[in-house]
């Protein structure tokens, strides 16, 4: 005989929830994205696959994932230390066709923090014609 934990009204640790069949439900992200193949979203996973194929075909090179870019260094003010402000790009690579380095971000939802960090990134790269920012939706 199978005892369904949901019918027994058992509380699971860490706020986990159960599906109707009694299995533990996969947790969704704050904005509803579902993780896939270790990526934060299905969109990001699909884009990674596209970029891997482009790299194999020789269209791009030097593909990297989750690349931290320091926007503002850490500092101290009135005896309190503040951490550096860092933007983490989903992908960076060199476009062999356009002959330019690309910073790419895959977005499903734009947060206020993301938009602020994107502006700071633009300020950092604005005078470099060899860098280009791409946002994928």
CSV table of N, CA and C in Angstrom, one decimal:
chain,number,residue,atom,x,y,z
A,1,UNK,N,0.9,-1.2,0.0
A,1,UNK,CA,0.0,0.0,0.0
A,1,UNK,C,0.9,1.2,0.0
A,2,UNK,N,0.6,2.2,-0.9
A,2,UNK,CA,1.3,3.4,-1.0
A,2,UNK,C,0.7,4.5,-0.2
A,3,UNK,N,1.4,5.2,0.7
A,3,UNK,CA,0.9,6.3,1.5
A,3,UNK,C,1.3,7.6,0.8
A,4,UNK,N,0.4,8.4,0.4
A,4,UNK,CA,0.7,9.6,-0.3
A,4,UNK,C,1.0,10.7,0.8
A,5,UNK,N,2.2,11.3,0.9
A,5,UNK,CA,2.5,12.3,1.9
A,5,UNK,C,1.6,13.5,1.8
A,6,UNK,N,1.1,13.8,0.6
A,6,UNK,CA,0.2,15.0,0.5
A,6,UNK,C,-1.1,14.7,1.3
A,7,UNK,N,-1.7,13.5,1.2
A,7,UNK,CA,-2.9,13.2,1.9
A,7,UNK,C,-2.7,13.0,3.4
A,8,UNK,N,-1.4,12.7,3.8
A,8,UNK,CA,-1.1,12.6,5.2
A,8,UNK,C,-0.8,14.0,5.8
A,9,UNK,N,-0.8,15.0,4.9
A,9,UNK,CA,-0.5,16.4,5.4
A,9,UNK,C,0.8,16.5,6.1
A,10,UNK,N,1.9,15.9,5.5
A,10,UNK,CA,3.2,16.0,6.1
A,10,UNK,C,3.9,17.2,5.6
A,11,UNK,N,4.5,18.0,6.5
A,11,UNK,CA,5.2,19.1,6.1
A,11,UNK,C,6.6,18.7,5.7
A,12,UNK,N,7.1,19.2,4.5
A,12,UNK,CA,8.4,18.8,4.1
A,12,UNK,C,9.4,19.9,4.5
A,13,UNK,N,10.7,19.6,4.7
A,13,UNK,CA,11.7,20.6,5.1
A,13,UNK,C,11.9,21.6,4.0
A,14,UNK,N,12.4,22.8,4.4
A,14,UNK,CA,12.8,23.9,3.5
A,14,UNK,C,11.6,24.3,2.6
A,15,UNK,N,10.4,24.2,3.0
A,15,UNK,CA,9.2,24.7,2.3
A,15,UNK,C,9.0,24.0,1.0
A,16,UNK,N,9.5,22.8,0.8
A,16,UNK,CA,9.3,22.0,-0.5
A,16,UNK,C,7.8,21.6,-0.6
A,17,UNK,N,7.3,21.5,-1.8
A,17,UNK,CA,6.0,21.2,-2.1
A,17,UNK,C,5.9,19.9,-2.8
A,18,UNK,N,4.7,19.3,-2.8
A,18,UNK,CA,4.5,18.0,-3.5
A,18,UNK,C,3.6,18.1,-4.7
A,19,UNK,N,3.9,17.3,-5.7
A,19,UNK,CA,3.0,17.2,-6.9
A,19,UNK,C,1.8,16.3,-6.5
A,20,UNK,N,0.8,16.2,-7.3
A,20,UNK,CA,-0.4,15.4,-7.0
A,20,UNK,C,-0.1,14.0,-6.9
A,21,UNK,N,1.0,13.5,-7.5
A,21,UNK,CA,1.4,12.1,-7.4
A,21,UNK,C,2.2,11.8,-6.2
A,22,UNK,N,2.5,12.8,-5.4
A,22,UNK,CA,3.3,12.6,-4.2
A,22,UNK,C,4.8,12.8,-4.3
A,23,UNK,N,5.2,13.1,-5.5
A,23,UNK,CA,6.7,13.4,-5.7
A,23,UNK,C,7.0,14.8,-5.4
A,24,UNK,N,8.2,15.1,-5.0
A,24,UNK,CA,8.6,16.4,-4.6
A,24,UNK,C,8.7,17.3,-5.9
A,25,UNK,N,8.0,18.4,-5.8
A,25,UNK,CA,8.0,19.4,-7.0
A,25,UNK,C,9.3,20.1,-7.2
A,26,UNK,N,9.7,20.3,-8.4
A,26,UNK,CA,10.9,21.0,-8.7
A,26,UNK,C,10.6,22.5,-8.4
A,27,UNK,N,11.6,23.1,-7.7
A,27,UNK,CA,11.5,24.5,-7.4
A,27,UNK,C,11.7,25.4,-8.5
A,28,UNK,N,10.8,26.4,-8.8
A,28,UNK,CA,11.0,27.4,-9.8
A,28,UNK,C,11.7,28.5,-9.2
A,29,UNK,N,12.3,29.3,-10.1
A,29,UNK,CA,13.1,30.5,-9.7
A,29,UNK,C,12.1,31.6,-9.3
A,30,UNK,N,12.6,32.6,-8.7
A,30,UNK,CA,11.8,33.7,-8.3
A,30,UNK,C,10.9,34.3,-9.4
A,31,UNK,N,11.5,34.3,-10.6
A,31,UNK,CA,10.7,34.9,-11.8
A,31,UNK,C,10.1,33.8,-12.6
A,32,UNK,N,10.0,32.6,-12.2
A,32,UNK,CA,9.3,31.5,-12.9
A,32,UNK,C,10.1,30.7,-13.9
A,33,UNK,N,11.4,31.0,-14.0
A,33,UNK,CA,12.2,30.3,-15.0
A,33,UNK,C,12.5,28.9,-14.5
A,34,UNK,N,12.5,27.9,-15.4
A,34,UNK,CA,12.8,26.5,-15.1
A,34,UNK,C,14.2,26.2,-15.5
A,35,UNK,N,15.0,25.7,-14.6
A,35,UNK,CA,16.4,25.3,-14.9
A,35,UNK,C,16.5,24.2,-15.9
A,36,UNK,N,17.5,24.2,-16.8
A,36,UNK,CA,17.7,23.2,-17.8
A,36,UNK,C,19.2,22.9,-18.0
A,37,UNK,N,19.6,21.7,-17.9
A,37,UNK,CA,21.0,21.3,-18.1
A,37,UNK,C,22.0,22.1,-17.3
A,38,UNK,N,21.6,22.5,-16.1
A,38,UNK,CA,22.5,23.3,-15.3
A,38,UNK,C,22.5,24.8,-15.5
A,39,UNK,N,21.7,25.3,-16.5
A,39,UNK,CA,21.6,26.7,-16.8
A,39,UNK,C,20.4,27.2,-16.0
A,40,UNK,N,20.4,28.6,-15.8
A,40,UNK,CA,19.3,29.2,-15.1
A,40,UNK,C,17.9,29.2,-15.8
A,41,UNK,N,17.9,29.0,-17.1
A,41,UNK,CA,16.7,29.0,-17.8
A,41,UNK,C,16.8,28.1,-19.0
A,42,UNK,N,15.6,27.8,-19.6
A,42,UNK,CA,15.6,27.0,-20.9
A,42,UNK,C,16.2,27.9,-22.0
A,43,UNK,N,15.9,29.2,-22.0
A,43,UNK,CA,16.4,30.1,-23.0
A,43,UNK,C,17.9,30.1,-23.0
A,44,UNK,N,18.5,30.2,-21.8
A,44,UNK,CA,20.0,30.2,-21.6
A,44,UNK,C,20.6,28.9,-22.1
A,45,UNK,N,20.0,27.8,-21.8
A,45,UNK,CA,20.5,26.5,-22.2
A,45,UNK,C,20.4,26.4,-23.7
A,46,UNK,N,19.3,26.8,-24.3
A,46,UNK,CA,19.2,26.7,-25.8
A,46,UNK,C,20.2,27.6,-26.4
A,47,UNK,N,20.4,28.8,-25.9
A,47,UNK,CA,21.4,29.7,-26.5
A,47,UNK,C,22.8,29.2,-26.3
A,48,UNK,N,23.1,28.5,-25.2
A,48,UNK,CA,24.4,27.9,-25.0
A,48,UNK,C,24.7,26.8,-26.1
A,49,UNK,N,23.7,26.0,-26.4
A,49,UNK,CA,23.8,25.0,-27.4
A,49,UNK,C,24.0,25.7,-28.8
A,50,UNK,N,23.3,26.8,-29.1
A,50,UNK,CA,23.6,27.5,-30.4
A,50,UNK,C,25.0,28.0,-30.5
A,51,UNK,N,25.5,28.6,-29.4
A,51,UNK,CA,26.8,29.1,-29.4
A,51,UNK,C,27.9,28.0,-29.5
A,52,UNK,N,27.7,26.8,-28.8
A,52,UNK,CA,28.6,25.7,-29.0
A,52,UNK,C,28.7,25.3,-30.4
A,53,UNK,N,27.5,25.2,-31.1
A,53,UNK,CA,27.5,24.8,-32.5
A,53,UNK,C,28.3,25.9,-33.4
A,54,UNK,N,28.0,27.2,-33.1
A,54,UNK,CA,28.7,28.2,-33.8
A,54,UNK,C,30.3,28.1,-33.6
A,55,UNK,N,30.7,27.8,-32.4
A,55,UNK,CA,32.1,27.6,-32.1
A,55,UNK,C,32.7,26.4,-32.9
A,56,UNK,N,31.9,25.3,-32.9
A,56,UNK,CA,32.4,24.2,-33.7
A,56,UNK,C,32.5,24.5,-35.2
A,57,UNK,N,31.6,25.4,-35.7
A,57,UNK,CA,31.6,25.7,-37.1
A,57,UNK,C,32.7,26.8,-37.4
A,58,UNK,N,33.3,27.3,-36.4
A,58,UNK,CA,34.3,28.3,-36.6
A,58,UNK,C,33.8,29.8,-36.7
A,59,UNK,N,32.5,30.0,-36.5
A,59,UNK,CA,32.0,31.3,-36.6
A,59,UNK,C,32.4,32.2,-35.4
A,60,UNK,N,32.5,31.6,-34.2
A,60,UNK,CA,33.0,32.3,-33.0
A,60,UNK,C,34.1,31.5,-32.4
A,61,UNK,N,34.8,32.1,-31.5
A,61,UNK,CA,35.9,31.4,-30.8
A,61,UNK,C,36.0,32.0,-29.4
A,62,UNK,N,36.8,31.3,-28.5
A,62,UNK,CA,37.0,31.7,-27.1
A,62,UNK,C,35.7,31.9,-26.3
A,63,UNK,N,34.8,31.0,-26.5
A,63,UNK,CA,33.5,31.0,-25.8
A,63,UNK,C,33.7,30.7,-24.3
A,64,UNK,N,33.2,31.6,-23.5
A,64,UNK,CA,33.2,31.4,-22.0
A,64,UNK,C,31.8,31.7,-21.5
A,65,UNK,N,31.6,31.0,-20.3
A,65,UNK,CA,30.3,31.2,-19.7
A,65,UNK,C,30.4,31.8,-18.3
A,66,UNK,N,29.4,32.5,-17.9
A,66,UNK,CA,29.4,33.1,-16.5
A,66,UNK,C,30.6,33.9,-16.2
A,67,UNK,N,30.9,34.9,-17.0
A,67,UNK,CA,32.2,35.7,-16.9
A,67,UNK,C,31.9,36.9,-16.0
A,68,UNK,N,32.6,37.0,-14.9
A,68,UNK,CA,32.5,38.2,-14.0
A,68,UNK,C,33.2,39.4,-14.6
A,69,UNK,N,32.6,40.5,-14.6
A,69,UNK,CA,33.2,41.8,-15.1
A,69,UNK,C,33.1,42.8,-14.0
A,70,UNK,N,34.2,43.3,-13.4
A,70,UNK,CA,34.1,44.2,-12.3
A,70,UNK,C,33.7,45.6,-12.9
A,71,UNK,N,32.7,46.2,-12.4
A,71,UNK,CA,32.2,47.5,-12.8
A,71,UNK,C,32.7,48.6,-11.9
A,72,UNK,N,32.8,48.3,-10.6
A,72,UNK,CA,33.4,49.2,-9.6
A,72,UNK,C,34.2,48.4,-8.6
A,73,UNK,N,35.4,48.8,-8.3
A,73,UNK,CA,36.2,48.1,-7.4
A,73,UNK,C,35.6,48.2,-5.9
A,74,UNK,N,36.1,47.3,-5.1
A,74,UNK,CA,35.7,47.4,-3.7
A,74,UNK,C,36.3,48.7,-3.1
A,75,UNK,N,35.7,49.2,-2.0
A,75,UNK,CA,36.2,50.4,-1.4
A,75,UNK,C,35.8,50.5,0.0
A,76,UNK,N,36.4,51.5,0.7
A,76,UNK,CA,36.1,51.7,2.1
A,76,UNK,C,35.6,53.1,2.3
A,77,UNK,N,34.5,53.3,3.1
A,77,UNK,CA,34.0,54.6,3.4
A,77,UNK,C,33.6,54.6,4.9
A,78,UNK,N,34.2,55.6,5.6
A,78,UNK,CA,33.9,55.8,7.0
A,78,UNK,C,34.1,54.5,7.8
A,79,UNK,N,35.2,53.8,7.4
A,79,UNK,CA,35.5,52.6,8.2
A,79,UNK,C,34.7,51.3,7.8
A,80,UNK,N,33.8,51.5,6.9
A,80,UNK,CA,33.0,50.3,6.4
A,80,UNK,C,33.5,49.9,5.0
A,81,UNK,N,33.7,48.6,4.9
A,81,UNK,CA,34.1,48.0,3.6
A,81,UNK,C,32.9,47.7,2.7
A,82,UNK,N,33.0,48.0,1.4
A,82,UNK,CA,32.0,47.7,0.5
A,82,UNK,C,32.5,46.8,-0.6
A,83,UNK,N,31.8,45.8,-1.0
A,83,UNK,CA,32.3,44.8,-2.0
A,83,UNK,C,32.2,45.5,-3.4
A,84,UNK,N,33.0,44.9,-4.3
A,84,UNK,CA,33.0,45.4,-5.6
A,84,UNK,C,31.7,45.1,-6.3
A,85,UNK,N,31.3,45.9,-7.3
A,85,UNK,CA,30.1,45.7,-8.0
A,85,UNK,C,30.5,44.9,-9.3
A,86,UNK,N,29.9,43.8,-9.4
A,86,UNK,CA,30.3,42.9,-10.5
A,86,UNK,C,29.1,42.5,-11.3
A,87,UNK,N,29.3,42.6,-12.7
A,87,UNK,CA,28.3,42.1,-13.6
A,87,UNK,C,28.8,40.8,-14.1
A,88,UNK,N,27.9,39.8,-14.1
A,88,UNK,CA,28.2,38.4,-14.6
A,88,UNK,C,27.5,38.2,-15.9
A,89,UNK,N,28.3,38.2,-17.0
A,89,UNK,CA,27.8,38.0,-18.3
A,89,UNK,C,27.5,36.5,-18.5
A,90,UNK,N,26.4,36.2,-19.2
A,90,UNK,CA,26.1,34.8,-19.4
A,90,UNK,C,27.1,34.1,-20.4
A,91,UNK,N,27.5,34.9,-21.4
A,91,UNK,CA,28.5,34.4,-22.4
A,91,UNK,C,29.4,35.5,-22.8
A,92,UNK,N,30.6,35.2,-23.1
A,92,UNK,CA,31.5,36.1,-23.8
A,92,UNK,C,32.2,35.3,-24.9
A,93,UNK,N,32.5,35.9,-26.0
A,93,UNK,CA,33.1,35.2,-27.1
A,93,UNK,C,33.6,36.2,-28.2
A,94,UNK,N,34.5,35.7,-29.1
A,94,UNK,CA,35.0,36.5,-30.2
A,94,UNK,C,34.2,36.1,-31.4
A,95,UNK,N,33.6,37.1,-32.1
A,95,UNK,CA,32.9,36.8,-33.3
A,95,UNK,C,33.9,36.9,-34.5
A,96,UNK,N,34.2,35.8,-35.1
A,96,UNK,CA,35.2,35.7,-36.2
A,96,UNK,C,34.7,36.4,-37.5
A,97,UNK,N,33.4,36.6,-37.6
A,97,UNK,CA,32.8,37.2,-38.8
A,97,UNK,C,32.9,38.7,-38.7
A,98,UNK,N,32.4,39.2,-37.6
A,98,UNK,CA,32.4,40.7,-37.4
A,98,UNK,C,33.7,41.2,-36.8
A,99,UNK,N,34.6,40.3,-36.4
A,99,UNK,CA,35.9,40.7,-35.8
A,99,UNK,C,35.7,41.6,-34.6
A,100,UNK,N,34.9,41.1,-33.7
A,100,UNK,CA,34.6,41.9,-32.5
A,100,UNK,C,34.4,41.0,-31.3
A,101,UNK,N,34.7,41.4,-30.1
A,101,UNK,CA,34.4,40.6,-28.9
A,101,UNK,C,33.0,40.9,-28.4
A,102,UNK,N,32.3,39.8,-28.0
A,102,UNK,CA,30.9,40.0,-27.6
A,102,UNK,C,30.7,39.6,-26.2
A,103,UNK,N,29.9,40.5,-25.5
A,103,UNK,CA,29.4,40.2,-24.1
A,103,UNK,C,27.9,40.0,-24.3
A,104,UNK,N,27.4,38.8,-24.0
A,104,UNK,CA,26.0,38.4,-24.2
A,104,UNK,C,25.3,38.0,-23.0
A,105,UNK,N,24.1,38.5,-22.9
A,105,UNK,CA,23.2,38.2,-21.7
A,105,UNK,C,21.9,37.7,-22.3
A,106,UNK,N,21.4,36.6,-21.7
A,106,UNK,CA,20.1,36.0,-22.1
A,106,UNK,C,19.1,36.4,-20.9
A,107,UNK,N,18.1,37.1,-21.3
A,107,UNK,CA,17.1,37.6,-20.3
A,107,UNK,C,15.7,37.1,-20.5
A,108,UNK,N,15.1,36.8,-19.5
A,108,UNK,CA,13.6,36.5,-19.5
A,108,UNK,C,12.9,37.6,-18.8
A,109,UNK,N,13.6,38.1,-17.7
A,109,UNK,CA,13.0,39.2,-16.9
A,109,UNK,C,14.1,40.2,-16.5
A,110,UNK,N,13.8,41.5,-16.8
A,110,UNK,CA,14.8,42.5,-16.5
A,110,UNK,C,14.5,43.1,-15.1
A,111,UNK,N,15.4,42.9,-14.2
A,111,UNK,CA,15.3,43.4,-12.8
A,111,UNK,C,15.9,44.8,-12.8
A,112,UNK,N,15.6,45.6,-11.8
A,112,UNK,CA,16.1,46.9,-11.6
A,112,UNK,C,17.7,46.8,-11.4
A,113,UNK,N,18.1,45.8,-10.7
A,113,UNK,CA,19.6,45.7,-10.5
A,113,UNK,C,20.2,45.4,-11.8
A,114,UNK,N,19.6,44.5,-12.6
A,114,UNK,CA,20.2,44.2,-13.9
A,114,UNK,C,20.3,45.4,-14.8
A,115,UNK,N,19.3,46.2,-14.8
A,115,UNK,CA,19.3,47.4,-15.7
A,115,UNK,C,20.4,48.4,-15.2
A,116,UNK,N,20.5,48.6,-13.9
A,116,UNK,CA,21.6,49.4,-13.4
A,116,UNK,C,23.0,48.9,-13.7
A,117,UNK,N,23.2,47.6,-13.5
A,117,UNK,CA,24.5,47.0,-13.9
A,117,UNK,C,24.8,47.1,-15.4
A,118,UNK,N,23.7,47.0,-16.2
A,118,UNK,CA,23.9,47.1,-17.6
A,118,UNK,C,24.4,48.5,-18.0
A,119,UNK,N,23.8,49.5,-17.4
A,119,UNK,CA,24.2,50.9,-17.6
A,119,UNK,C,25.7,51.1,-17.2
A,120,UNK,N,26.1,50.6,-16.1
A,120,UNK,CA,27.5,50.7,-15.6
A,120,UNK,C,28.4,49.9,-16.6
A,121,UNK,N,28.0,48.8,-17.1
A,121,UNK,CA,28.7,48.1,-18.1
A,121,UNK,C,28.9,48.9,-19.4
A,122,UNK,N,27.8,49.5,-19.8
A,122,UNK,CA,27.9,50.4,-21.0
A,122,UNK,C,28.9,51.5,-20.8
A,123,UNK,N,28.9,52.1,-19.6
A,123,UNK,CA,29.9,53.2,-19.3
A,123,UNK,C,31.3,52.6,-19.4
A,124,UNK,N,31.5,51.4,-19.0
A,124,UNK,CA,32.9,50.8,-19.0
A,124,UNK,C,33.3,50.5,-20.4
A,125,UNK,N,32.4,50.0,-21.3
A,125,UNK,CA,32.9,49.6,-22.6
A,125,UNK,C,32.6,50.6,-23.7
A,126,UNK,N,32.0,51.8,-23.4
A,126,UNK,CA,31.6,52.7,-24.4
A,126,UNK,C,32.7,53.2,-25.4
A,127,UNK,N,33.9,53.3,-24.9
A,127,UNK,CA,35.0,53.8,-25.8
A,127,UNK,C,35.8,52.7,-26.4
A,128,UNK,N,35.3,51.5,-26.3
A,128,UNK,CA,36.0,50.3,-26.9
A,128,UNK,C,35.3,49.8,-28.1
A,129,UNK,N,35.7,50.2,-29.3
A,129,UNK,CA,34.9,49.7,-30.5
A,129,UNK,C,35.1,48.2,-30.8
A,130,UNK,N,36.0,47.5,-30.1
A,130,UNK,CA,36.2,46.1,-30.3
A,130,UNK,C,35.3,45.3,-29.3
A,131,UNK,N,34.4,45.9,-28.6
A,131,UNK,CA,33.5,45.2,-27.7
A,131,UNK,C,32.1,45.6,-28.0
A,132,UNK,N,31.2,44.5,-28.0
A,132,UNK,CA,29.8,44.8,-28.3
A,132,UNK,C,29.0,44.0,-27.3
A,133,UNK,N,27.9,44.6,-26.9
A,133,UNK,CA,27.0,44.0,-25.9
A,133,UNK,C,25.7,43.5,-26.7
A,134,UNK,N,25.3,42.2,-26.4
A,134,UNK,CA,24.1,41.7,-27.0
A,134,UNK,C,23.2,41.2,-25.9
A,135,UNK,N,21.9,41.5,-26.1
A,135,UNK,CA,20.9,41.0,-25.1
A,135,UNK,C,19.9,40.1,-25.9
A,136,UNK,N,19.7,38.9,-25.4
A,136,UNK,CA,18.8,38.0,-26.1
A,136,UNK,C,17.6,37.8,-25.2
A,137,UNK,N,16.5,37.7,-25.8
A,137,UNK,CA,15.2,37.5,-25.1
A,137,UNK,C,14.6,36.2,-25.4
